[in-house]
């Protein structure tokens, strides 16, 4: 196992920049998740680490070894593919042994290591099966065992759970995480699934349009999102566009005045509020900011209600209210009171 | 189920049409087989009786034996050469963006659609010119014949191997490389086994095409060097007794056996 460092990594195709100056340090044994919408460059970054894509600029170091110029077969990164990519003409045992064979491990020494890898993923006894005889979940485990058997310096997971059904995904998530901790594997996982990322990661990297938007723990990303994109991508936020009129004062586009401790500087800005900081009804009355809002649309989602309200003709925001027993959901056209404290909300500069 | 007890008019018509087509395809084969067992020398109906003597005659006919051996040698050599050229060509065509790729693809498939007479004439003229220019004995040589047959094998290889490469999932090659396999090992251990059915089928069809080739070979054989189809044709110029039918039947059975054996290892219906 080793630490992994990615420095100023870039990938361009002609005029198109797919990965733009990405720098990430991953500690020995850390589970890092690259998270972002599709096309954000997370998979390209992973494939550059594995050696399948040559970076346009930048460096990748595994442990003390610079691997930037090495071909994939000399990098010793175990990669679990989204499609598993098992060898269809080889048995489970042959699949798992392949990496050992390439490392010139003798046939006699391979047997216990294959057995150990299969035991780790709870597939002992499946040695002689062919991939087509296995379920999707089992194939996924074989792919993981195959990557683990060769004792890689880093483990790379490319959307490893996306082809599994929802129930299985929950289980495998925990299993992978436990295994990774037990073996102390330095791991990078790529996913677009926010919940998956939050439950598995030690640290997350949010990417968008080829750039790293923020690196941090779950709590840091949720409570101190670095920009409007992260505020909207990690968890949910209600956004109000407007401008900062004075320190601590924010005026929405529709002219609603809001007291906001986070408003500093001047100019066009966006106020982001987490749904749980917004109070509705009687609780809202005593708060620094409280307004009458018109319900435009309400959706019943079980545990929560999604309510789309307007503060004025120009200011719409989406609220989430816990679904409390005995409380009727607001109807479109009704007026409700909403409010939040002065210290609630973050303000991001906005290009006017 | 009424559908199964009383078949609809449409399905009856479809089955009838399929049956007729099959009969049409098999009829020459049936007649050749029947004829091979006729006792009389001049084929006429009804047969006067049945005999196996024509098989003995075919097996003891020296031109047929020599032709069979030559066709076998040429077929095997042309098939191997065709695979040696066709497999890398298919890989290049499918995997790399080649300038004028579609043009090369068409060129490689061309011998399949070109009439054998035209191909034979063209190669014949080419061989004469080559011999005049270089002084090497090209005309009527076995090497020249093999080279020409390689040309008719290549289209089968390119067609069948590109077809199996197009459906091939390349991430398994990446998986092999990720596990430490270099490009050559990856090809040998992962790519080749996956396209093997296509290669086997290509070899088989290429060989059959070469073995049965008559029109092109007519121009290219030398004195004392005759392929089996030409030997049969020459025999027919003088005699029409069932020896030819017996020789053909032996040939058909050999090819059928080769196909059945191949099909046990590689499902031909899946590739072709």
Coordinates of C-alpha atoms in Angstrom, one line a residue:
Chain A
X1 CA 0.0 0.0 0.0
X2 CA 1.1 3.5 -0.6
X3 CA 0.2 7.1 -0.8
X4 CA -0.8 8.5 -4.1
X5 CA -0.3 12.0 -5.4
X6 CA -1.8 13.6 -8.4
X7 CA -0.2 16.9 -9.3
X8 CA -1.6 19.5 -11.8
X9 CA -3.0 16.8 -14.0
X10 CA -4.5 18.0 -17.3
X11 CA -6.1 16.3 -20.2
X12 CA -7.1 18.1 -23.4
X13 CA -8.5 16.9 -26.6
X14 CA -7.9 19.7 -29.1
X15 CA -9.7 22.7 -27.7
X16 CA -11.6 20.6 -25.2
X17 CA -10.2 20.4 -21.7
X18 CA -11.6 17.4 -20.0
X19 CA -9.4 17.4 -16.8
X20 CA -8.1 20.8 -15.8
X21 CA -5.3 21.2 -13.3
X22 CA -6.3 18.5 -10.8
X23 CA -4.2 18.1 -7.7
X24 CA -5.1 15.5 -5.1
X25 CA -3.1 13.9 -2.3
X26 CA -4.3 10.6 -1.0
X27 CA -2.9 9.3 2.2
X28 CA -1.8 5.7 2.7
X29 CA -5.0 3.6 3.4
X30 CA -7.4 6.4 2.6
X31 CA -10.7 5.9 0.8
X32 CA -11.1 8.8 -1.5
X33 CA -14.2 9.3 -3.7
X34 CA -14.3 11.4 -6.9
X35 CA -17.8 12.7 -7.2
X36 CA -19.4 14.7 -9.9
X37 CA -22.0 14.7 -12.6
X38 CA -21.3 12.8 -15.8
X39 CA -18.7 14.4 -18.0
X40 CA -17.0 16.1 -15.1
X41 CA -13.7 14.4 -15.7
X42 CA -13.7 12.0 -12.8
X43 CA -13.5 8.8 -14.9
X44 CA -10.8 10.4 -17.1
X45 CA -8.8 11.2 -14.0
X46 CA -9.1 7.6 -12.8
X47 CA -8.1 6.2 -16.2
X48 CA -5.0 8.5 -16.2
X49 CA -4.0 7.0 -12.8
X50 CA -4.5 3.5 -14.2
X51 CA -2.5 4.5 -17.3
X52 CA -5.1 4.0 -20.0
X53 CA -5.1 7.7 -20.9
X54 CA -1.8 9.7 -21.2
X55 CA -2.1 13.0 -19.4
X56 CA -1.4 16.2 -21.4
X57 CA 0.4 17.6 -18.4
X58 CA 1.0 16.9 -14.7
X59 CA 2.4 14.0 -12.7
X60 CA 1.2 10.9 -10.9
X61 CA 3.2 9.4 -8.1
X62 CA 2.4 6.1 -6.3
X63 CA 4.5 5.8 -3.1
X64 CA 7.9 7.0 -4.2
X65 CA 7.5 5.9 -7.7
X66 CA 6.6 8.3 -10.5
X67 CA 4.2 6.4 -12.8
X68 CA 3.3 9.2 -15.2
X69 CA 5.2 7.7 -18.1
X70 CA 4.6 4.0 -17.2
X71 CA 2.3 1.8 -19.3
X72 CA -0.8 0.3 -17.4
X73 CA 0.9 -3.1 -17.0
X74 CA 3.7 -1.7 -14.9
X75 CA 1.7 0.5 -12.6
X76 CA 0.4 -2.1 -10.1
X77 CA -3.0 -0.4 -9.7
X78 CA -5.9 -2.8 -9.2
X79 CA -8.9 -1.5 -11.2
X80 CA -12.4 -2.8 -10.8
X81 CA -14.3 -1.9 -14.0
X82 CA -17.9 -0.7 -14.1
X83 CA -18.7 -3.6 -16.4
X84 CA -16.4 -5.9 -14.3
X85 CA -14.5 -7.0 -17.5
X86 CA -14.0 -10.6 -16.4
X87 CA -12.3 -12.9 -18.9
X88 CA -15.3 -14.9 -20.3
X89 CA -13.2 -17.8 -21.4
X90 CA -11.5 -18.3 -18.0
X91 CA -12.9 -19.8 -14.8
X92 CA -13.3 -17.7 -11.6
X93 CA -10.0 -19.1 -10.3
X94 CA -8.2 -18.4 -13.6
X95 CA -9.5 -14.9 -13.6
X96 CA -8.3 -14.2 -10.1
X97 CA -4.9 -15.9 -10.8
X98 CA -4.3 -13.9 -13.9
X99 CA -2.5 -11.0 -12.2
X100 CA -0.4 -13.5 -10.2
X101 CA 0.5 -15.3 -13.3
X102 CA 1.7 -12.1 -14.9
X103 CA 3.8 -11.5 -11.9
X104 CA 5.5 -14.9 -12.4
X105 CA 4.1 -16.3 -9.2
X106 CA 4.5 -20.1 -9.4
X107 CA 1.4 -22.2 -10.0
X108 CA 1.8 -23.8 -6.5
X109 CA 2.0 -20.4 -4.8
X110 CA -1.0 -19.0 -6.7
X111 CA -3.4 -21.5 -5.3
X112 CA -3.5 -20.3 -1.7
X113 CA -3.5 -16.6 -2.8
X114 CA -6.5 -17.2 -5.1
X115 CA -8.3 -19.1 -2.4
X116 CA -7.6 -16.2 0.1
X117 CA -8.9 -13.6 -2.4
X118 CA -12.1 -15.5 -3.0
X119 CA -12.6 -16.1 0.7
X120 CA -12.3 -12.3 1.2
X121 CA -15.1 -11.6 -1.2
X122 CA -17.1 -14.6 0.2
X123 CA -16.9 -16.6 -3.0
X124 CA -15.0 -19.6 -1.7
X125 CA -15.9 -22.7 -3.7
X126 CA -16.8 -20.8 -6.9
X127 CA -13.3 -21.5 -8.4
X128 CA -14.4 -23.6 -11.3
X129 CA -17.4 -21.6 -12.4
X130 CA -17.3 -19.4 -15.5
X131 CA -18.3 -15.7 -15.3
X132 CA -21.5 -16.3 -17.3
X133 CA -22.7 -18.8 -14.6
X134 CA -22.6 -16.0 -11.9
X135 CA -25.0 -13.3 -11.0
X136 CA -24.1 -9.7 -11.4
X137 CA -23.3 -9.3 -7.7
X138 CA -21.0 -12.4 -7.8
X139 CA -19.3 -11.2 -11.0
X140 CA -18.6 -7.9 -9.2
X141 CA -17.0 -9.8 -6.3
X142 CA -14.8 -11.8 -8.7
X143 CA -13.7 -8.5 -10.3
X144 CA -12.8 -7.2 -6.8
X145 CA -11.0 -10.5 -5.8
X146 CA -9.0 -10.3 -9.1
X147 CA -7.9 -6.8 -8.3
X148 CA -7.0 -7.7 -4.7
X149 CA -5.2 -10.9 -5.4
X150 CA -2.3 -9.1 -7.1
X151 CA -1.8 -7.0 -4.0
X152 CA -2.0 -3.6 -5.7
X153 CA -0.4 -0.4 -4.4
X154 CA -3.7 1.4 -4.9
X155 CA -7.2 0.1 -5.6
X156 CA -9.2 1.9 -8.2
X157 CA -13.0 1.5 -8.4
X158 CA -14.9 2.8 -11.4
X159 CA -18.5 3.1 -10.5
X160 CA -18.3 -0.4 -9.2
X161 CA -21.9 -0.6 -7.9
X162 CA -23.8 1.0 -10.7
X163 CA -24.8 -2.3 -12.3
X164 CA -26.2 -3.8 -9.2
X165 CA -29.8 -3.5 -8.0
X166 CA -30.5 -1.1 -5.2
X167 CA -30.7 -3.6 -2.3
X168 CA -27.5 -5.4 -3.3
X169 CA -25.7 -2.0 -3.7
X170 CA -26.4 -1.2 0.0
X171 CA -24.8 -4.5 1.1
X172 CA -21.8 -4.4 -1.3
X173 CA -21.1 -0.8 -0.2
X174 CA -20.5 -1.9 3.4
X175 CA -18.6 -5.0 2.3
X176 CA -16.2 -3.0 0.1
X177 CA -15.7 -0.4 2.8
X178 CA -15.0 -3.1 5.5
X179 CA -12.6 -4.9 3.2
X180 CA -10.8 -1.7 2.3
X181 CA -10.3 -0.8 6.0
X182 CA -9.2 -4.3 7.0
X183 CA -6.6 -4.4 4.2
X184 CA -5.6 -0.8 4.6
X185 CA -5.9 -0.2 0.9
X186 CA -5.3 3.2 -0.6
X187 CA -8.4 3.6 -2.7
X188 CA -10.0 5.9 -5.3
X189 CA -13.6 5.4 -6.2
X190 CA -15.4 7.2 -8.9
X191 CA -19.2 7.7 -8.7
X192 CA -22.0 10.0 -9.6
X193 CA -24.1 8.7 -6.8
X194 CA -24.0 11.1 -3.9
X195 CA -25.4 8.8 -1.3
X196 CA -22.8 6.1 -2.2
X197 CA -20.0 8.7 -2.0
X198 CA -21.1 10.0 1.3
X199 CA -21.5 6.6 3.0
X200 CA -18.2 5.2 1.7
X201 CA -15.6 8.0 1.6
X202 CA -13.0 9.1 4.1
X203 CA -12.7 12.2 2.0
X204 CA -14.5 13.4 -1.1
X205 CA -13.4 15.3 -4.2
X206 CA -16.2 17.2 -6.0
X207 CA -15.5 17.7 -9.6
X208 CA -17.3 19.7 -12.3
X209 CA -16.3 20.5 -15.8
X210 CA -12.8 19.0 -15.4
X211 CA -12.0 21.1 -12.3
X212 CA -11.8 20.2 -8.6
X213 CA -14.5 22.3 -6.9
X214 CA -13.8 21.1 -3.4
X215 CA -12.0 18.5 -1.4
X216 CA -13.1 17.7 2.1
X217 CA -15.0 15.4 4.5
X218 CA -18.7 14.9 4.3
X219 CA -19.3 17.5 7.0
X220 CA -17.1 20.1 5.4
X221 CA -18.8 19.7 2.1
X222 CA -22.3 19.9 3.5
X223 CA -21.7 22.7 6.0
X224 CA -19.1 24.8 4.2
X225 CA -19.6 24.2 0.4
X226 CA -17.0 26.1 -1.4
X227 CA -19.2 27.4 -4.2
X228 CA -22.8 27.4 -5.5
X229 CA -22.2 24.2 -7.4
X230 CA -21.1 22.2 -4.4
X231 CA -24.0 23.7 -2.3
X232 CA -26.4 22.4 -4.9
X233 CA -24.7 19.1 -5.6
X234 CA -24.0 17.9 -2.0
X235 CA -27.3 17.7 -0.2
X236 CA -30.0 20.2 -1.2
X237 CA -30.1 24.0 -1.0
X238 CA -32.7 26.6 -1.6
X239 CA -31.1 29.4 -3.7
X240 CA -32.1 33.1 -3.9
X241 CA -30.4 35.3 -6.5
X242 CA -29.8 39.0 -5.7
X243 CA -27.1 41.3 -4.5
X244 CA -25.3 42.4 -1.4
X245 CA -26.3 45.9 -0.5
X246 CA -24.2 46.4 2.6
X247 CA -22.2 44.1 4.9
X248 CA -24.8 41.7 6.4
X249 CA -27.6 42.8 4.0
X250 CA -28.8 40.9 1.1
X251 CA -31.5 42.0 -1.3
X252 CA -33.2 39.5 -3.6
X253 CA -33.9 40.2 -7.2
X254 CA -37.6 40.8 -6.3
X255 CA -36.5 43.4 -3.7
X256 CA -36.9 41.3 -0.5
X257 CA -34.4 42.5 2.2
X258 CA -32.7 39.7 4.1
X259 CA -30.3 40.0 7.1
X260 CA -27.4 37.6 6.5
X261 CA -24.2 37.4 8.5
X262 CA -22.4 35.7 5.6
X263 CA -22.9 38.6 3.2
X264 CA -19.6 40.4 2.8
X265 CA -18.3 42.5 0.0
X266 CA -20.7 43.9 -2.6
X267 CA -22.2 43.0 -5.9
X268 CA -24.3 40.2 -7.4
X269 CA -24.6 37.2 -5.3
X270 CA -26.6 34.0 -4.5
X271 CA -27.8 33.1 -1.1
X272 CA -27.9 29.4 -0.4
X273 CA -30.0 28.0 2.5
X274 CA -30.1 24.4 3.7
X275 CA -33.7 23.2 3.9
X276 CA -33.4 22.2 7.6
X277 CA -32.4 25.8 8.5
X278 CA -35.7 27.1 7.2
X279 CA -38.6 27.2 9.6
X280 CA -42.3 27.1 8.6
X281 CA -45.4 28.5 10.3
X282 CA -45.3 29.5 14.0
X283 CA -41.6 28.7 14.5
X284 CA -40.7 31.1 11.8
X285 CA -42.3 34.1 13.5
X286 CA -39.6 34.7 16.0
X287 CA -36.7 34.5 13.6
X288 CA -34.7 37.4 12.3
X289 CA -35.9 36.9 8.7
X290 CA -39.5 35.9 8.3
X291 CA -41.7 36.4 5.3
X292 CA -45.1 35.5 3.9
X293 CA -44.7 33.1 1.0
X294 CA -47.1 31.9 -1.5
X295 CA -47.2 28.1 -2.2
X296 CA -46.8 27.5 -5.9
X297 CA -46.4 23.7 -5.9
X298 CA -46.3 20.9 -3.3
X299 CA -45.1 17.4 -3.7
X300 CA -45.7 14.6 -1.2
X301 CA -42.5 12.5 -0.9
X302 CA -43.2 10.4 2.2
X303 CA -40.8 11.5 4.9
X304 CA -40.6 15.0 3.5
X305 CA -42.7 17.4 1.6
X306 CA -41.2 19.4 -1.2
X307 CA -42.8 22.8 -1.4
X308 CA -42.1 25.4 -4.1
X309 CA -42.8 28.9 -2.8
X310 CA -42.5 32.4 -4.0
X311 CA -41.4 35.3 -1.8
X312 CA -42.2 37.9 -4.5
X313 CA -42.9 37.8 -8.2
X314 CA -39.1 37.1 -8.9
X315 CA -38.0 35.0 -6.0
X316 CA -38.9 31.3 -6.0
X317 CA -37.4 28.8 -3.6
X318 CA -37.7 25.1 -2.8
X319 CA -38.4 24.1 0.8
X320 CA -38.3 20.7 2.4
X321 CA -40.6 20.2 5.3
X322 CA -40.6 17.1 7.5
X323 CA -43.9 15.3 7.1
X324 CA -45.3 15.5 10.7
X325 CA -48.3 13.5 11.6
X326 CA -51.6 15.4 11.5
X327 CA -50.3 18.3 9.6
X328 CA -52.0 18.8 6.3
X329 CA -49.7 19.6 3.4
X330 CA -50.0 23.2 2.1
X331 CA -52.1 23.7 -1.0
X332 CA -51.0 25.7 -4.0
X333 CA -52.2 29.3 -3.6
X334 CA -52.1 29.3 0.2
X335 CA -49.9 31.7 2.1
X336 CA -47.5 30.4 4.7
X337 CA -44.9 32.0 6.9
X338 CA -41.3 31.0 6.5
X339 CA -38.2 32.2 8.2
X340 CA -34.6 31.6 9.1
X341 CA -31.9 33.0 11.4
X342 CA -29.4 35.7 10.4
X343 CA -26.5 33.2 10.6
X344 CA -28.3 30.7 8.3
X345 CA -27.2 30.6 4.7
X346 CA -24.0 31.1 2.7
X347 CA -23.5 33.7 0.1
X348 CA -21.6 33.1 -3.2
X349 CA -20.6 35.8 -5.7
X350 CA -22.5 35.5 -8.9
X351 CA -21.7 36.8 -12.3
X352 CA -24.5 39.3 -13.0
Chain B
X1 CA -54.3 -23.8 -27.8
X2 CA -56.0 -23.5 -31.1
X3 CA -52.9 -22.1 -32.7
X4 CA -50.9 -25.3 -32.0
X5 CA -53.7 -27.7 -33.0
X6 CA -54.8 -26.0 -36.1
X7 CA -51.8 -24.2 -37.8
X8 CA -52.7 -21.1 -39.6
X9 CA -52.6 -20.8 -43.4
X10 CA -49.6 -18.5 -43.1
X11 CA -47.5 -20.9 -41.2
X12 CA -48.4 -23.8 -43.5
X13 CA -47.4 -21.6 -46.5
X14 CA -44.1 -20.6 -44.8
X15 CA -43.2 -24.2 -44.0
X16 CA -44.0 -25.3 -47.5
X17 CA -41.8 -22.5 -49.0
X18 CA -39.0 -23.4 -46.6
X19 CA -39.3 -27.1 -47.5
X20 CA -39.2 -26.3 -51.2
X21 CA -36.2 -24.1 -50.9
X22 CA -34.3 -26.7 -48.9
X23 CA -35.2 -29.4 -51.5
X24 CA -34.0 -27.1 -54.3
X25 CA -30.7 -26.6 -52.5
X26 CA -30.2 -30.3 -51.7
X27 CA -31.4 -31.8 -55.0
X28 CA -28.0 -31.7 -56.9
X29 CA -26.4 -33.2 -53.8
X30 CA -29.0 -36.0 -53.7
X31 CA -28.5 -36.8 -57.4
X32 CA -24.7 -36.8 -57.1
X33 CA -25.0 -39.2 -54.2
X34 CA -27.5 -41.4 -56.0
X35 CA -25.5 -41.4 -59.2
X36 CA -22.3 -42.5 -57.4
X37 CA -23.9 -45.8 -56.7
X38 CA -25.2 -46.6 -60.2
X39 CA -23.9 -49.7 -61.7
X40 CA -24.0 -48.8 -65.4
X41 CA -21.3 -46.7 -67.1
X42 CA -23.6 -44.2 -68.9
X43 CA -25.9 -42.5 -66.4
X44 CA -29.5 -43.2 -67.3
X45 CA -32.8 -43.7 -65.5
X46 CA -33.9 -45.9 -64.0
X47 CA -30.6 -47.3 -62.7
X48 CA -29.8 -50.9 -63.8
X49 CA -28.5 -51.7 -60.4
X50 CA -26.2 -50.5 -57.7
X51 CA -22.4 -50.9 -57.1
X52 CA -19.5 -49.4 -55.1
X53 CA -17.0 -49.9 -58.0
X54 CA -16.9 -46.2 -58.9
X55 CA -15.5 -45.4 -55.5
X56 CA -12.7 -47.8 -56.1
X57 CA -12.2 -46.3 -59.6
X58 CA -12.1 -42.8 -58.1
X59 CA -9.7 -43.8 -55.3
X60 CA -7.3 -45.5 -57.8
X61 CA -7.4 -42.7 -60.5
X62 CA -3.9 -41.3 -60.4
X63 CA -4.9 -37.7 -61.7
X64 CA -7.5 -37.5 -59.0
X65 CA -5.1 -38.6 -56.3
X66 CA -2.5 -36.1 -57.5
X67 CA -5.1 -33.4 -57.8
X68 CA -6.4 -34.1 -54.3
X69 CA -2.9 -33.9 -52.8
X70 CA -2.1 -30.7 -54.7
X71 CA -5.5 -29.1 -53.7
X72 CA -4.9 -30.1 -50.1
X73 CA -1.4 -28.6 -50.1
X74 CA -2.5 -25.4 -51.8
X75 CA -5.6 -25.1 -49.6
X76 CA -3.7 -25.5 -46.4
X77 CA -0.9 -23.1 -47.4
X78 CA -3.3 -20.5 -48.8
X79 CA -5.5 -20.7 -45.6
X80 CA -2.5 -20.2 -43.3
X81 CA -1.2 -17.3 -45.4
X82 CA -4.6 -15.8 -45.7
X83 CA -5.0 -15.9 -41.9
X84 CA -1.5 -14.4 -41.5
X85 CA -2.5 -11.4 -43.6
X86 CA -6.2 -11.2 -42.8
X87 CA -6.2 -11.3 -39.0
X88 CA -3.8 -8.4 -38.6
X89 CA -5.6 -6.5 -41.4
X90 CA -8.9 -7.0 -39.6
X91 CA -7.4 -5.8 -36.3
X92 CA -6.0 -2.7 -38.0
X93 CA -9.3 -2.0 -39.8
X94 CA -11.5 -2.3 -36.7
X95 CA -9.2 -0.9 -34.1
X96 CA -7.4 2.0 -35.7
X97 CA -8.5 4.9 -37.7
X98 CA -6.7 4.3 -40.9
X99 CA -6.6 6.7 -43.7
X100 CA -8.8 5.3 -46.5
X101 CA -9.8 2.5 -44.1
X102 CA -13.2 1.8 -45.9
X103 CA -11.3 1.6 -49.2
X104 CA -8.9 -1.0 -47.9
X105 CA -11.8 -2.9 -46.5
X106 CA -13.5 -3.0 -49.9
X107 CA -10.2 -4.0 -51.6
X108 CA -9.7 -6.9 -49.2
X109 CA -13.2 -8.1 -49.9
X110 CA -13.0 -7.6 -53.6
X111 CA -11.7 -11.1 -54.6
X112 CA -15.0 -12.5 -53.2
X113 CA -17.1 -10.7 -55.7
X114 CA -14.8 -10.7 -58.7
X115 CA -15.6 -13.4 -61.2
X116 CA -13.0 -16.2 -61.1
X117 CA -12.3 -16.0 -64.8
X118 CA -11.5 -12.3 -64.5
X119 CA -9.3 -12.9 -61.5
X120 CA -7.6 -15.8 -63.2
X121 CA -6.9 -13.8 -66.3
X122 CA -5.5 -10.9 -64.4
X123 CA -3.2 -13.0 -62.2
X124 CA -2.1 -14.9 -65.3
X125 CA -1.1 -11.7 -67.1
X126 CA 0.6 -10.4 -63.9
X127 CA 2.6 -13.6 -63.6
X128 CA 3.7 -13.5 -67.2
X129 CA 4.9 -9.9 -66.8
X130 CA 6.6 -10.7 -63.5
X131 CA 8.4 -13.6 -65.1
X132 CA 9.6 -11.5 -68.0
X133 CA 10.7 -8.7 -65.7
X134 CA 12.5 -10.8 -63.1
X135 CA 13.4 -14.0 -64.8
X136 CA 12.0 -16.0 -61.9
X137 CA 9.9 -19.1 -62.8
X138 CA 6.5 -17.7 -61.5
X139 CA 4.2 -19.0 -64.2
X140 CA 2.5 -22.3 -63.4
X141 CA 4.5 -22.7 -60.2
X142 CA 3.0 -24.0 -57.0
X143 CA 4.1 -20.8 -55.3
X144 CA 2.2 -18.8 -57.8
X145 CA -0.9 -20.9 -57.3
X146 CA -0.7 -20.6 -53.5
X147 CA -0.3 -16.8 -53.8
X148 CA -3.4 -16.6 -56.0
X149 CA -5.5 -18.9 -53.6
X150 CA -4.4 -16.7 -50.7
X151 CA -6.1 -13.9 -52.4
X152 CA -9.5 -15.7 -52.4
X153 CA -9.0 -16.8 -48.7
X154 CA -8.4 -13.2 -47.4
X155 CA -11.9 -11.9 -47.9
X156 CA -13.4 -14.7 -45.8
X157 CA -10.8 -14.0 -43.0
X158 CA -11.4 -10.2 -43.1
X159 CA -15.2 -10.6 -43.1
X160 CA -15.5 -13.1 -40.3
X161 CA -12.7 -11.8 -38.1
X162 CA -13.9 -8.1 -38.4
X163 CA -17.4 -9.3 -37.5
X164 CA -16.1 -11.0 -34.3
X165 CA -13.9 -8.0 -33.4
X166 CA -16.7 -5.5 -33.7
X167 CA -18.7 -7.3 -31.0
X168 CA -15.7 -7.7 -28.8
X169 CA -15.6 -5.8 -25.4
X170 CA -12.3 -4.1 -25.3
X171 CA -12.4 -3.4 -21.5
X172 CA -11.3 -7.0 -21.0
X173 CA -8.1 -6.1 -22.8
X174 CA -7.7 -3.2 -20.4
X175 CA -8.4 -5.5 -17.5
X176 CA -5.6 -7.8 -18.7
X177 CA -3.2 -4.8 -19.0
X178 CA -4.2 -3.6 -15.6
X179 CA -3.3 -7.0 -14.2
X180 CA 0.2 -6.8 -15.6
X181 CA -0.1 -8.2 -19.1
X182 CA 1.8 -6.4 -21.9
X183 CA 0.3 -5.9 -25.4
X184 CA 1.5 -9.3 -26.8
X185 CA 0.4 -11.3 -23.8
X186 CA -3.0 -9.5 -23.8
X187 CA -3.5 -10.4 -27.4
X188 CA -2.5 -14.0 -26.9
X189 CA -4.4 -14.6 -23.6
X190 CA -7.5 -12.4 -24.0
X191 CA -8.1 -11.1 -27.5
X192 CA -7.2 -14.3 -29.5
X193 CA -9.4 -16.7 -27.4
X194 CA -12.3 -14.3 -27.8
X195 CA -12.1 -14.1 -31.6
X196 CA -11.1 -17.7 -32.1
X197 CA -14.5 -18.8 -33.3
X198 CA -14.2 -16.2 -36.1
X199 CA -10.7 -17.3 -37.0
X200 CA -11.6 -21.0 -37.1
X201 CA -14.7 -20.3 -39.2
X202 CA -12.6 -18.1 -41.5
X203 CA -10.0 -20.8 -41.9
X204 CA -12.6 -23.4 -42.7
X205 CA -14.5 -21.4 -45.3
X206 CA -11.2 -20.1 -46.7
X207 CA -10.0 -23.6 -47.1
X208 CA -13.2 -24.8 -48.7
X209 CA -13.2 -21.9 -51.2
X210 CA -9.6 -22.6 -52.1
X211 CA -10.2 -26.4 -52.4
X212 CA -13.1 -26.0 -54.7
X213 CA -11.7 -23.2 -56.8
X214 CA -11.8 -24.0 -60.5
X215 CA -12.1 -21.0 -62.8
X216 CA -9.1 -19.0 -61.4
X217 CA -6.9 -22.1 -61.0
X218 CA -7.5 -23.0 -64.7
X219 CA -5.2 -20.2 -65.7
X220 CA -2.5 -20.8 -63.2
X221 CA -1.7 -24.5 -63.1
X222 CA 1.4 -25.8 -64.9
X223 CA 2.0 -29.0 -66.8
X224 CA 1.7 -32.0 -64.5
X225 CA 0.3 -29.9 -61.8
X226 CA -3.4 -30.1 -61.6
X227 CA -5.9 -29.4 -58.7
X228 CA -8.7 -31.8 -58.0
X229 CA -11.5 -29.7 -59.6
X230 CA -9.4 -29.4 -62.8
X231 CA -8.7 -33.1 -62.8
X232 CA -12.4 -33.8 -62.5
X233 CA -13.1 -31.4 -65.4
X234 CA -10.5 -33.0 -67.5
X235 CA -11.9 -36.5 -66.8
X236 CA -15.4 -35.3 -67.8
X237 CA -14.1 -34.2 -71.2
X238 CA -13.6 -37.9 -72.1
X239 CA -16.0 -39.9 -69.9
X240 CA -19.2 -39.3 -68.1
X241 CA -19.2 -42.5 -65.9
X242 CA -20.1 -42.2 -62.2
X243 CA -16.4 -42.0 -61.1
X244 CA -16.8 -38.3 -61.1
X245 CA -19.9 -38.5 -58.9
X246 CA -18.0 -40.8 -56.5
X247 CA -15.0 -38.5 -56.3
X248 CA -17.4 -35.5 -55.6
X249 CA -19.2 -37.5 -53.0
X250 CA -15.9 -38.3 -51.2
X251 CA -15.1 -34.6 -51.3
X252 CA -18.5 -33.5 -50.0
X253 CA -18.2 -36.0 -47.1
X254 CA -14.7 -34.8 -46.2
X255 CA -15.9 -31.2 -46.1
X256 CA -19.0 -32.1 -44.1
X257 CA -16.9 -34.0 -41.6
X258 CA -14.6 -31.0 -41.2
X259 CA -17.6 -28.7 -40.6
X260 CA -19.1 -31.0 -38.1
X261 CA -15.9 -31.4 -36.1
X262 CA -15.3 -27.7 -36.2
X263 CA -18.9 -27.0 -35.1
X264 CA -18.2 -29.2 -32.0
X265 CA -15.6 -26.7 -30.8
X266 CA -16.9 -23.5 -32.3
X267 CA -20.5 -22.8 -33.0
X268 CA -20.3 -21.9 -36.7
X269 CA -23.9 -20.6 -36.8
X270 CA -22.9 -18.0 -34.2
X271 CA -20.1 -16.5 -36.3
X272 CA -21.3 -16.9 -39.9

